[in-house]
PDB file of C-alpha atoms in Angstrom:
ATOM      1  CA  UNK U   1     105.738 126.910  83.196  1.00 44.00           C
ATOM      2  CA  UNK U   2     107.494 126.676  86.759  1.00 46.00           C
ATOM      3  CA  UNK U   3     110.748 127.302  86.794  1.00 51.00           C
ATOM      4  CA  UNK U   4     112.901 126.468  90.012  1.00 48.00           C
ATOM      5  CA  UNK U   5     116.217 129.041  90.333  1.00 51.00           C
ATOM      6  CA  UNK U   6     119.453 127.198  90.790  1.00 50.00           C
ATOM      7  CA  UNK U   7     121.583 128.619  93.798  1.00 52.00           C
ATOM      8  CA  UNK U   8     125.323 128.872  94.406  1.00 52.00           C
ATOM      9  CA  UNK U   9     126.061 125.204  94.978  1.00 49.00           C
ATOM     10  CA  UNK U  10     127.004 124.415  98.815  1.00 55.00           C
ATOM     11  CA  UNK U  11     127.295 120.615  98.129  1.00 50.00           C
ATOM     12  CA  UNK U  12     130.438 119.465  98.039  1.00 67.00           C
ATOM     13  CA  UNK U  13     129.638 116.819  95.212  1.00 78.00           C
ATOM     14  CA  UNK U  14     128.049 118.006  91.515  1.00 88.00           C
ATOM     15  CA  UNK U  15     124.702 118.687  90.416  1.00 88.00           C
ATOM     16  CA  UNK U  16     123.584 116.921  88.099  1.00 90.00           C
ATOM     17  CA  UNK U  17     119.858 117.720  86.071  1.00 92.00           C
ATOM     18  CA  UNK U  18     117.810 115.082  87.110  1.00 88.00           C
ATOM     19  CA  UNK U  19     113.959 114.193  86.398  1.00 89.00           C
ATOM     20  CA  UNK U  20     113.207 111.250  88.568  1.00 90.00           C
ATOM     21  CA  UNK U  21     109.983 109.519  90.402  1.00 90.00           C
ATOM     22  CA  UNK U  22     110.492 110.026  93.817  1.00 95.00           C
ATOM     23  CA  UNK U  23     108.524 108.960  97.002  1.00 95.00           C
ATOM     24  CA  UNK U  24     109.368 110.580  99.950  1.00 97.00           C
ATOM     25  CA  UNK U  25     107.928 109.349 103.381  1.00 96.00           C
ATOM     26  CA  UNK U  26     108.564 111.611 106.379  1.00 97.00           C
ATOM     27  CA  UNK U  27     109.521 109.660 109.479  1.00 96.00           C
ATOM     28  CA  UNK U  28     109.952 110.428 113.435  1.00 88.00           C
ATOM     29  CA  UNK U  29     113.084 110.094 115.006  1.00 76.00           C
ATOM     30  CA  UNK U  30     112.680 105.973 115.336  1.00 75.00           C
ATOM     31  CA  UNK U  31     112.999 105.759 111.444  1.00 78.00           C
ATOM     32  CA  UNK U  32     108.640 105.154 111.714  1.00 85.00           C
ATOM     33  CA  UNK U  33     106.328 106.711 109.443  1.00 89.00           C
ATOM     34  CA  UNK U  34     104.893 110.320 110.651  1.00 91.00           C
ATOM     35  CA  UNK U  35     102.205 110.997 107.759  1.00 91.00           C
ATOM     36  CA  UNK U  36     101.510 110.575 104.163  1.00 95.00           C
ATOM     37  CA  UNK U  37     104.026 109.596 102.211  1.00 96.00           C
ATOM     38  CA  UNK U  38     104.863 112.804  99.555  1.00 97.00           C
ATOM     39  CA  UNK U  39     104.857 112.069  96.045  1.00 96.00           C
ATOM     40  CA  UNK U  40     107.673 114.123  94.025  1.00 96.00           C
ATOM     41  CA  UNK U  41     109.991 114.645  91.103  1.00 95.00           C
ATOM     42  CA  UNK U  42     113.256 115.115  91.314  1.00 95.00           C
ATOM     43  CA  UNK U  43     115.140 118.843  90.132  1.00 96.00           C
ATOM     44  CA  UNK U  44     118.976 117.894  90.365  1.00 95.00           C
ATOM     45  CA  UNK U  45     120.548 114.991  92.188  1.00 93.00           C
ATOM     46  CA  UNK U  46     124.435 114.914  93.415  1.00 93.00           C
ATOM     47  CA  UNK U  47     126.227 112.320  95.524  1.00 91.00           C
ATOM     48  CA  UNK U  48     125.227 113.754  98.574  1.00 93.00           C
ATOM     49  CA  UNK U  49     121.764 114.921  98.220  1.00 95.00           C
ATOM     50  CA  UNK U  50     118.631 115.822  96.325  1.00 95.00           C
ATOM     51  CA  UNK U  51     116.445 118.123  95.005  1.00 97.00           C
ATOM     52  CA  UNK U  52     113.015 118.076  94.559  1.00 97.00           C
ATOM     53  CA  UNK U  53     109.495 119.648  94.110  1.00 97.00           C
ATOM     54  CA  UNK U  54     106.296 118.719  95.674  1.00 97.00           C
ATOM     55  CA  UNK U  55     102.726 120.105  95.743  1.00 97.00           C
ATOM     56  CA  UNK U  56     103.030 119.626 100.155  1.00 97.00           C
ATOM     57  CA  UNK U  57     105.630 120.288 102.023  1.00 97.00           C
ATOM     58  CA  UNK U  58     108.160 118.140 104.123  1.00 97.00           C
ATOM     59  CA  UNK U  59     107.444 118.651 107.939  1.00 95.00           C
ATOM     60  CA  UNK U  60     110.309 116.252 109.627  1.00 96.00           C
ATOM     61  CA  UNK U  61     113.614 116.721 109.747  1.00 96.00           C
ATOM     62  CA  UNK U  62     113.699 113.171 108.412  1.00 96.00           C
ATOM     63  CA  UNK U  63     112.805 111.126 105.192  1.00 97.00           C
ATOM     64  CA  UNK U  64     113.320 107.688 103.245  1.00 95.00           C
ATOM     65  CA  UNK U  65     113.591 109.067  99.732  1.00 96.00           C
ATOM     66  CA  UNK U  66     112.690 106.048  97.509  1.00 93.00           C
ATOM     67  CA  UNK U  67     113.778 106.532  93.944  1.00 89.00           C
ATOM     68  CA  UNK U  68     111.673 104.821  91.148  1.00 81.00           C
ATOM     69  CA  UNK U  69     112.594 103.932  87.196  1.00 71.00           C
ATOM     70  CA  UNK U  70     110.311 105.065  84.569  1.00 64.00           C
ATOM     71  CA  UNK U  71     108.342 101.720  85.450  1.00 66.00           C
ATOM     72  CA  UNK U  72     107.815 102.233  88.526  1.00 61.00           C
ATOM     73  CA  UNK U  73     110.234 100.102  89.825  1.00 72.00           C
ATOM     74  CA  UNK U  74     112.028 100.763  92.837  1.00 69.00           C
ATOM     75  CA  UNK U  75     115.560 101.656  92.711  1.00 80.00           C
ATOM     76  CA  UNK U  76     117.224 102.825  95.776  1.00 89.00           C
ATOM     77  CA  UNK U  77     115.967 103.537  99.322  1.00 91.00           C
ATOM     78  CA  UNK U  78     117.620 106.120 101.464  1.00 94.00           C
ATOM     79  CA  UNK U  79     117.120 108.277 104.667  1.00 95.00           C
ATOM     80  CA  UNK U  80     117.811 111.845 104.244  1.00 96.00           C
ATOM     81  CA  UNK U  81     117.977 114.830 106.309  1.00 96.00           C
ATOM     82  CA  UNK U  82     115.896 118.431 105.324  1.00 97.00           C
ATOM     83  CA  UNK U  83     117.850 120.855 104.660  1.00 97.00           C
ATOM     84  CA  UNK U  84     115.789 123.241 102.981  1.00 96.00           C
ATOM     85  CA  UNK U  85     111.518 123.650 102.420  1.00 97.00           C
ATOM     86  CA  UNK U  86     110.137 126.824 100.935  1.00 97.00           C
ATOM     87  CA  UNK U  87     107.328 127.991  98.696  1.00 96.00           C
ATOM     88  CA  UNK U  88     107.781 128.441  95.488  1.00 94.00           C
ATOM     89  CA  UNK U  89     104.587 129.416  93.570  1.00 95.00           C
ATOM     90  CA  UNK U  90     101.885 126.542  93.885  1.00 96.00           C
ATOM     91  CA  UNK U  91     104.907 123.549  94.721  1.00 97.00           C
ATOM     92  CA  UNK U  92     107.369 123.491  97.632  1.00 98.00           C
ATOM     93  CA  UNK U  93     111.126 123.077  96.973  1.00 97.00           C
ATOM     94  CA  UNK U  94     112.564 120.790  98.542  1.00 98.00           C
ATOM     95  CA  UNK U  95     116.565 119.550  99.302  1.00 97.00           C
ATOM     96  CA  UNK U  96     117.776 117.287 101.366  1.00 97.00           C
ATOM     97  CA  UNK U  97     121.081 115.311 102.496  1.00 96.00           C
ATOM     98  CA  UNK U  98     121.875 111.845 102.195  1.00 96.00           C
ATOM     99  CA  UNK U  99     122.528 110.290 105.602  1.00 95.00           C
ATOM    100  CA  UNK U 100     122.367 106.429 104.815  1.00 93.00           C
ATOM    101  CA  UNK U 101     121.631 103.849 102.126  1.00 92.00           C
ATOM    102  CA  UNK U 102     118.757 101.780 103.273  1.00 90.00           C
ATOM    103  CA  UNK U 103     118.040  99.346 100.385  1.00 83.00           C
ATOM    104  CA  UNK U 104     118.996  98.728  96.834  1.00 73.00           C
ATOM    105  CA  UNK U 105     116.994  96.212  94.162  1.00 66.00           C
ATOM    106  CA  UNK U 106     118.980  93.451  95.654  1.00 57.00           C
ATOM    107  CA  UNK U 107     118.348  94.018  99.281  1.00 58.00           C
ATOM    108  CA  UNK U 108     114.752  94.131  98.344  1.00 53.00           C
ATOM    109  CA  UNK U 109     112.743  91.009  99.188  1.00 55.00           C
ATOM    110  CA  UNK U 110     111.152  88.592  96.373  1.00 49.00           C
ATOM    111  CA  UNK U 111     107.944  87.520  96.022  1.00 49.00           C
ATOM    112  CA  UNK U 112     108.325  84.598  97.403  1.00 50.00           C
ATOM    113  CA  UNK U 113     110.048  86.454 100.458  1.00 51.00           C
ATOM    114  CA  UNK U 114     113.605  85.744  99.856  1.00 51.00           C
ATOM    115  CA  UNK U 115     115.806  88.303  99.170  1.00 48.00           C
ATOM    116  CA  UNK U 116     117.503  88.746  95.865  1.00 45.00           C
ATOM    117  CA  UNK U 117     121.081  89.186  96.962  1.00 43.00           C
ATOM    118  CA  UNK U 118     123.699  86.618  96.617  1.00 40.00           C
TER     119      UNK U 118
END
């Protein structure tokens, strides 16, 4: 069993145990894609950032984390800085900061191209 160690907490907002679906596509500084999007699960999650592992590491200094529900669904899109990629056994740990919200569920478009917001 991996187990990830929890350091002294340098966020300003609480960790909270999290276990969540997460896409992560590195992008170049234009907000465009750079690469293979990284396919992850979440460690601990606070107001302000993220935690996660991943079997490749994250090679920009800039992301859109997309968070999925159990279904697969997507919940929330946001770009996030790196703050931190190392090694730990077979995955990488990652963590990184929450810079801006780009979409929630009701931002997102329809299928019939509309979007869902009021």
């Amino acid at each position: 069993m991996m187990t990830f160690q929890v350091e002294a907490n340098r966020r300003q907002a609480v960790r909270h145990p999290a276990s969540l679906v997460l896409i992560i596509q590195p992008v170049a500084g234009g907000h465009e894609a750079a690469g293979e999007p990284l396919h992850a699960v979440s460690l601990d999650l606070s107001q302000s950032g993220l935690r996660f592992c991943c079997d490749r590491p994250l090679l920009t200094d800039l992301a859109i984390v997309s968070i999925q529900a159990a279904e697969h669904e997507l919940v929330v899109r946001l770009l996030a800085q790196r703050i931190r990629c190392r090694r730990n056994g077979p995955l990488f740990e990652i963590a990184v900061k929450f810079v801006e919200k780009l979409s929630t569920p009701l931002d997102l478009p329809t299928t019939d191209g509309a979007t869902s917001s009021p």
